[in-house]
Short mmCIF file of C-alpha atoms and ligand atoms in Angstrom, two decimals:
data_model
loop_
_atom_site.label_atom_id
_atom_site.label_comp_id
_atom_site.label_asym_id
_atom_site.label_seq_id
_atom_site.Cartn_x
_atom_site.Cartn_y
_atom_site.Cartn_z
CA MET A 1 64.54 -101.17 -12.88
CA ASN A 2 61.70 -103.02 -14.58
CA ARG A 3 62.70 -104.72 -17.78
CA THR A 4 60.08 -106.41 -19.96
CA PRO A 5 61.20 -110.02 -20.40
CA LEU A 6 61.91 -111.01 -23.98
CA ILE A 7 61.81 -114.53 -25.40
CA ALA A 8 63.20 -114.83 -28.93
CA GLY A 9 63.09 -117.89 -31.17
CA ASN A 10 65.99 -118.30 -33.59
CA TRP A 11 64.78 -120.72 -36.23
CA LYS A 12 68.23 -120.81 -37.90
CA MET A 13 68.13 -122.59 -41.30
CA HIS A 14 64.84 -124.35 -40.55
CA GLY A 15 61.45 -123.53 -41.96
CA ALA A 16 60.70 -123.60 -45.65
CA ARG A 17 57.81 -121.21 -46.24
CA SER A 18 55.03 -123.78 -45.83
CA GLU A 19 56.48 -125.18 -42.57
CA ALA A 20 57.22 -121.70 -41.29
CA VAL A 21 53.66 -120.56 -41.84
CA VAL A 22 52.28 -123.60 -39.99
CA LEU A 23 54.61 -122.95 -37.04
CA ALA A 24 53.79 -119.24 -36.98
CA ARG A 25 50.05 -120.00 -37.03
CA ALA A 26 50.40 -122.40 -34.13
CA LEU A 27 52.31 -119.81 -32.11
CA THR A 28 49.82 -117.08 -32.93
CA GLU A 29 47.10 -119.29 -31.43
CA THR A 30 48.98 -120.04 -28.22
CA ILE A 31 51.03 -116.91 -27.49
CA GLY A 32 49.67 -114.33 -29.90
CA ARG A 33 48.00 -112.49 -27.02
CA VAL A 34 50.63 -112.98 -24.37
CA SER A 35 51.09 -110.08 -21.99
CA GLY A 36 53.85 -109.01 -19.66
CA ARG A 37 56.58 -110.19 -22.00
CA GLU A 38 57.77 -109.68 -25.54
CA VAL A 39 58.07 -112.50 -28.04
CA VAL A 40 60.19 -112.42 -31.21
CA ILE A 41 60.54 -115.11 -33.86
CA ALA A 42 63.39 -115.06 -36.38
CA PRO A 43 62.68 -117.32 -39.36
CA PRO A 44 64.96 -117.65 -42.41
CA PHE A 45 64.91 -114.69 -44.81
CA THR A 46 62.62 -116.38 -47.35
CA ALA A 47 59.98 -116.97 -44.69
CA LEU A 48 60.03 -113.45 -43.20
CA ASP A 49 57.30 -112.08 -45.39
CA PRO A 50 54.75 -114.93 -45.06
CA VAL A 51 55.44 -115.32 -41.33
CA GLY A 52 55.07 -111.56 -40.91
CA GLN A 53 51.63 -111.78 -42.48
CA VAL A 54 50.57 -114.60 -40.16
CA ILE A 55 51.66 -112.82 -36.98
CA ALA A 56 50.40 -109.37 -38.01
CA GLY A 57 48.02 -108.05 -35.37
CA SER A 58 49.37 -110.42 -32.71
CA GLN A 59 51.88 -109.64 -29.94
CA ILE A 60 54.60 -111.65 -31.71
CA ARG A 61 57.32 -109.58 -33.36
CA LEU A 62 59.43 -110.48 -36.36
CA GLY A 63 63.22 -110.69 -36.29
CA ALA A 64 65.93 -111.50 -38.84
CA GLN A 65 69.01 -113.61 -38.24
CA ASN A 66 71.55 -111.21 -39.72
CA VAL A 67 71.88 -107.95 -41.64
CA HIS A 68 74.55 -106.26 -43.76
CA TRP A 69 75.85 -102.78 -42.92
CA GLU A 70 75.65 -101.23 -46.39
CA PRO A 71 72.29 -99.99 -47.66
CA LYS A 72 72.76 -101.64 -51.07
CA GLY A 73 75.40 -102.74 -53.53
CA ALA A 74 77.42 -105.64 -54.85
CA TYR A 75 77.29 -107.81 -51.73
CA THR A 76 76.22 -111.22 -52.96
CA GLY A 77 74.32 -113.18 -50.36
CA GLU A 78 73.73 -110.26 -48.00
CA ILE A 79 70.55 -108.43 -46.98
CA SER A 80 69.96 -104.79 -46.06
CA THR A 81 68.14 -103.15 -43.18
CA ALA A 82 65.60 -101.67 -45.62
CA MET A 83 64.83 -105.13 -47.01
CA LEU A 84 64.25 -106.43 -43.51
CA GLY A 85 62.09 -103.44 -42.61
CA GLU A 86 60.01 -104.02 -45.72
CA ALA A 87 59.46 -107.63 -44.67
CA GLY A 88 58.13 -106.41 -41.32
CA CYS A 89 61.18 -107.01 -39.09
CA THR A 90 61.66 -104.94 -35.98
CA TYR A 91 64.49 -107.02 -34.46
CA VAL A 92 67.71 -108.43 -35.86
CA ILE A 93 70.15 -110.97 -34.40
CA ILE A 94 73.76 -109.86 -34.79
CA GLY A 95 77.03 -111.70 -34.20
CA HIS A 96 75.54 -115.11 -33.48
CA SER A 97 78.29 -117.58 -32.62
CA GLU A 98 77.45 -119.67 -35.69
CA ARG A 99 78.19 -116.59 -37.79
CA ARG A 100 81.40 -116.01 -35.85
CA GLN A 101 82.55 -119.63 -35.96
CA LEU A 102 81.41 -120.75 -39.41
CA PHE A 103 81.18 -117.58 -41.51
CA GLY A 104 84.08 -115.39 -40.51
CA GLU A 105 82.15 -112.85 -38.46
CA VAL A 106 84.49 -110.76 -36.31
CA ASP A 107 84.02 -108.08 -33.66
CA GLU A 108 84.47 -105.29 -36.19
CA THR A 109 81.75 -106.55 -38.53
CA VAL A 110 79.43 -107.12 -35.57
CA ASN A 111 79.93 -103.45 -34.71
CA ARG A 112 79.18 -102.33 -38.27
CA ARG A 113 76.00 -104.40 -38.35
CA LEU A 114 74.98 -102.92 -35.00
CA HIS A 115 75.29 -99.36 -36.30
CA ALA A 116 73.36 -100.20 -39.45
CA ALA A 117 70.55 -101.74 -37.40
CA LEU A 118 70.43 -98.70 -35.09
CA ARG A 119 70.28 -96.30 -38.04
CA ALA A 120 67.33 -98.27 -39.41
CA GLU A 121 65.62 -98.48 -36.01
CA LEU A 122 65.81 -102.24 -35.90
CA VAL A 123 66.46 -103.53 -32.39
CA PRO A 124 69.76 -105.43 -32.41
CA ILE A 125 70.05 -108.65 -30.40
CA VAL A 126 73.83 -108.77 -30.02
CA CYS A 127 75.20 -112.24 -29.29
CA VAL A 128 78.32 -112.83 -27.24
CA GLY A 129 79.76 -115.99 -25.75
CA GLU A 130 82.88 -117.95 -24.98
CA THR A 131 83.96 -121.34 -26.33
CA LEU A 132 84.61 -124.30 -24.05
CA ALA A 133 88.38 -123.89 -24.48
CA GLU A 134 88.09 -120.24 -23.43
CA ARG A 135 86.01 -121.15 -20.37
CA ASP A 136 88.47 -123.88 -19.42
CA ALA A 137 91.31 -121.37 -19.72
CA ASP A 138 89.45 -119.01 -17.34
CA ALA A 139 89.14 -116.49 -20.14
CA THR A 140 85.33 -116.14 -20.08
CA ALA A 141 85.25 -112.70 -18.43
CA ALA A 142 87.90 -111.26 -20.76
CA ILE A 143 86.30 -112.66 -23.93
CA ILE A 144 82.82 -111.40 -23.06
CA GLU A 145 84.18 -107.99 -22.09
CA ARG A 146 86.03 -107.68 -25.39
CA GLN A 147 83.01 -108.80 -27.44
CA VAL A 148 80.66 -106.38 -25.64
CA ALA A 149 83.08 -103.42 -25.83
CA SER A 150 83.72 -103.92 -29.57
CA ALA A 151 80.08 -104.54 -30.44
CA PHE A 152 79.00 -101.23 -28.86
CA ALA A 153 82.00 -99.12 -29.89
CA GLY A 154 80.79 -95.71 -31.08
CA ALA A 155 77.21 -96.22 -29.82
CA SER A 156 75.69 -93.60 -27.52
CA SER A 157 74.22 -94.38 -24.14
CA THR A 158 70.71 -93.87 -25.52
CA GLN A 159 71.42 -96.19 -28.43
CA ILE A 160 72.82 -98.87 -26.14
CA ALA A 161 69.74 -98.62 -23.91
CA GLY A 162 67.58 -99.76 -26.83
CA CYS A 163 69.70 -102.82 -27.60
CA VAL A 164 69.36 -106.39 -26.42
CA ILE A 165 72.35 -108.58 -25.56
CA ALA A 166 72.26 -112.38 -25.70
CA TYR A 167 74.84 -114.25 -23.67
CA GLU A 168 75.23 -117.59 -25.43
CA PRO A 169 78.11 -119.76 -24.28
CA VAL A 170 79.22 -121.59 -27.44
CA TRP A 171 79.52 -124.88 -25.54
CA ALA A 172 75.84 -124.71 -24.62
CA ILE A 173 74.42 -124.07 -28.09
CA GLY A 174 72.67 -127.07 -29.58
CA THR A 175 74.48 -129.40 -27.20
CA GLY A 176 71.77 -130.00 -24.60
CA CYS A 177 74.31 -128.72 -22.08
CA THR A 178 72.83 -125.55 -20.55
CA ALA A 179 74.83 -123.19 -18.38
CA THR A 180 73.59 -123.43 -14.81
CA PRO A 181 71.47 -120.46 -13.74
CA GLY A 182 74.38 -119.47 -11.48
CA GLN A 183 76.95 -119.58 -14.31
CA ALA A 184 74.68 -117.53 -16.56
CA GLN A 185 73.84 -115.00 -13.82
CA GLU A 186 77.53 -114.43 -13.12
CA VAL A 187 78.21 -113.45 -16.74
CA HIS A 188 75.00 -111.44 -17.08
CA HIS A 189 75.90 -109.49 -13.97
CA ALA A 190 79.40 -108.80 -15.31
CA ILE A 191 77.93 -107.56 -18.61
CA ARG A 192 75.58 -105.23 -16.75
CA ARG A 193 78.46 -103.84 -14.70
CA GLN A 194 80.41 -103.28 -17.90
CA LEU A 195 77.45 -101.35 -19.35
CA VAL A 196 77.64 -98.94 -16.44
CA GLY A 197 81.13 -98.00 -17.61
CA LEU A 198 80.30 -98.01 -21.33
CA ALA A 199 77.09 -96.01 -20.88
CA SER A 200 75.50 -95.22 -17.51
CA ASP A 201 73.70 -96.76 -14.55
CA THR A 202 70.34 -96.01 -16.13
CA THR A 203 71.29 -97.61 -19.44
CA ALA A 204 72.76 -100.65 -17.72
CA GLY A 205 69.49 -101.02 -15.87
CA ARG A 206 67.49 -100.84 -19.08
CA VAL A 207 69.35 -103.24 -21.40
CA ARG A 208 67.80 -106.66 -21.58
CA ILE A 209 70.31 -109.47 -21.36
CA LEU A 210 69.01 -112.80 -22.67
CA TYR A 211 70.51 -116.20 -22.03
CA GLY A 212 70.87 -118.65 -24.93
CA GLY A 213 72.15 -122.20 -25.23
CA SER A 214 69.91 -125.28 -24.90
CA VAL A 215 67.05 -123.36 -23.31
CA LYS A 216 64.00 -125.58 -22.96
CA ALA A 217 60.75 -125.86 -21.01
CA ALA A 218 62.56 -127.82 -18.32
CA ASN A 219 65.16 -125.15 -17.50
CA ILE A 220 63.54 -121.79 -18.34
CA ASP A 221 61.90 -121.19 -14.94
CA ALA A 222 65.18 -121.50 -13.03
CA LEU A 223 67.04 -119.31 -15.53
CA MET A 224 64.38 -116.60 -15.40
CA ALA A 225 64.52 -116.55 -11.60
CA GLU A 226 68.00 -114.98 -11.78
CA PRO A 227 67.97 -111.19 -11.35
CA ASP A 228 70.06 -110.33 -14.42
CA ILE A 229 68.49 -112.83 -16.83
CA ASP A 230 65.81 -110.93 -18.74
CA GLY A 231 64.79 -113.55 -21.26
CA ALA A 232 66.07 -116.19 -23.61
CA LEU A 233 67.28 -116.70 -27.15
CA VAL A 234 66.00 -120.14 -28.06
CA GLY A 235 67.22 -122.25 -30.98
CA GLY A 236 66.14 -125.89 -31.27
CA ALA A 237 63.25 -125.64 -28.83
CA SER A 238 61.74 -122.70 -30.74
CA LEU A 239 60.80 -125.05 -33.59
CA ASP A 240 58.41 -127.03 -31.38
CA PRO A 241 55.29 -124.93 -30.79
CA ALA A 242 54.31 -126.60 -27.49
CA GLU A 243 57.84 -126.33 -26.11
CA PHE A 244 58.30 -122.71 -27.21
CA THR A 245 54.88 -121.79 -25.83
CA ARG A 246 55.84 -123.25 -22.45
CA ILE A 247 59.12 -121.31 -22.53
CA VAL A 248 57.30 -118.05 -23.28
CA CYS A 249 54.83 -118.85 -20.47
CA TYR A 250 57.62 -119.59 -17.97
CA GLU A 251 56.66 -119.51 -14.34
CA GLU A 252 57.78 -116.55 -12.35
CA THR A 253 59.47 -117.64 -9.18
CA GLN A 254 61.54 -114.50 -8.86
CA GLY A 255 61.92 -113.03 -5.42
P1 PGA B 1 69.90 -123.80 -28.97
O1 PGA B 1 70.43 -122.54 -29.80
O2 PGA B 1 68.74 -123.32 -28.15
O3 PGA B 1 69.51 -124.81 -30.01
O4 PGA B 1 71.03 -124.27 -28.12
C1 PGA B 1 70.45 -121.26 -29.24
C2 PGA B 1 70.99 -120.27 -30.26
O5 PGA B 1 71.88 -120.61 -31.01
O6 PGA B 1 70.52 -119.10 -30.32
#
């Protein structure tokens, strides 16, 4: 099954509007016409609109870092799918480990956000990943299985086929400590097998599974050479235009 590789940049809480526009312009110059892969950038909410204007007409797509499940209401600090659509988003990151660890996100709210995104035709990038303590306790497989099963609860096979999953081991995020390609492949393969049960063979073959956690120019080629790694969710390195460009233009060594 041919899956179009996807490289997504998660800018996190970096990029006031002026900086964000400069970064987006630089990326439009270098990777605005890239082919054979999809590129998404996810700036902070306040920069979505200006960044969307800069990348309009290029191959770069706009993503948000979170979304609420209700269409509107008294939900201070939250943002709706319609607001994101209006700003030009077509992707949304859901259940990032920083949301889970620092802001009380749980499996059930990840699932609600997923359904809201699907209803609004935003492509969800669903993040899953184990902590170091969980890996050390040999609980990685069980944790990932639980997170994937709860995230997609109630979603149809067709809906799941349109989603993206990002495997991001918590111990690798922002630490400089990347999972080895072999460690990542093992989990990606397990997720794909789980998708066969949750949906179907065809769906499992369609879903793109990204790796995230200290991805940089120096390790992207080896990660992308693994058969079940279909792209990357990049944090820190996505803020450096030269580094992110090199990641997007990774070298294909896949056999
Ligand atoms: P990192 O972050 O690349 O800075 O490790 C990845 C992420 O959190 O998505």
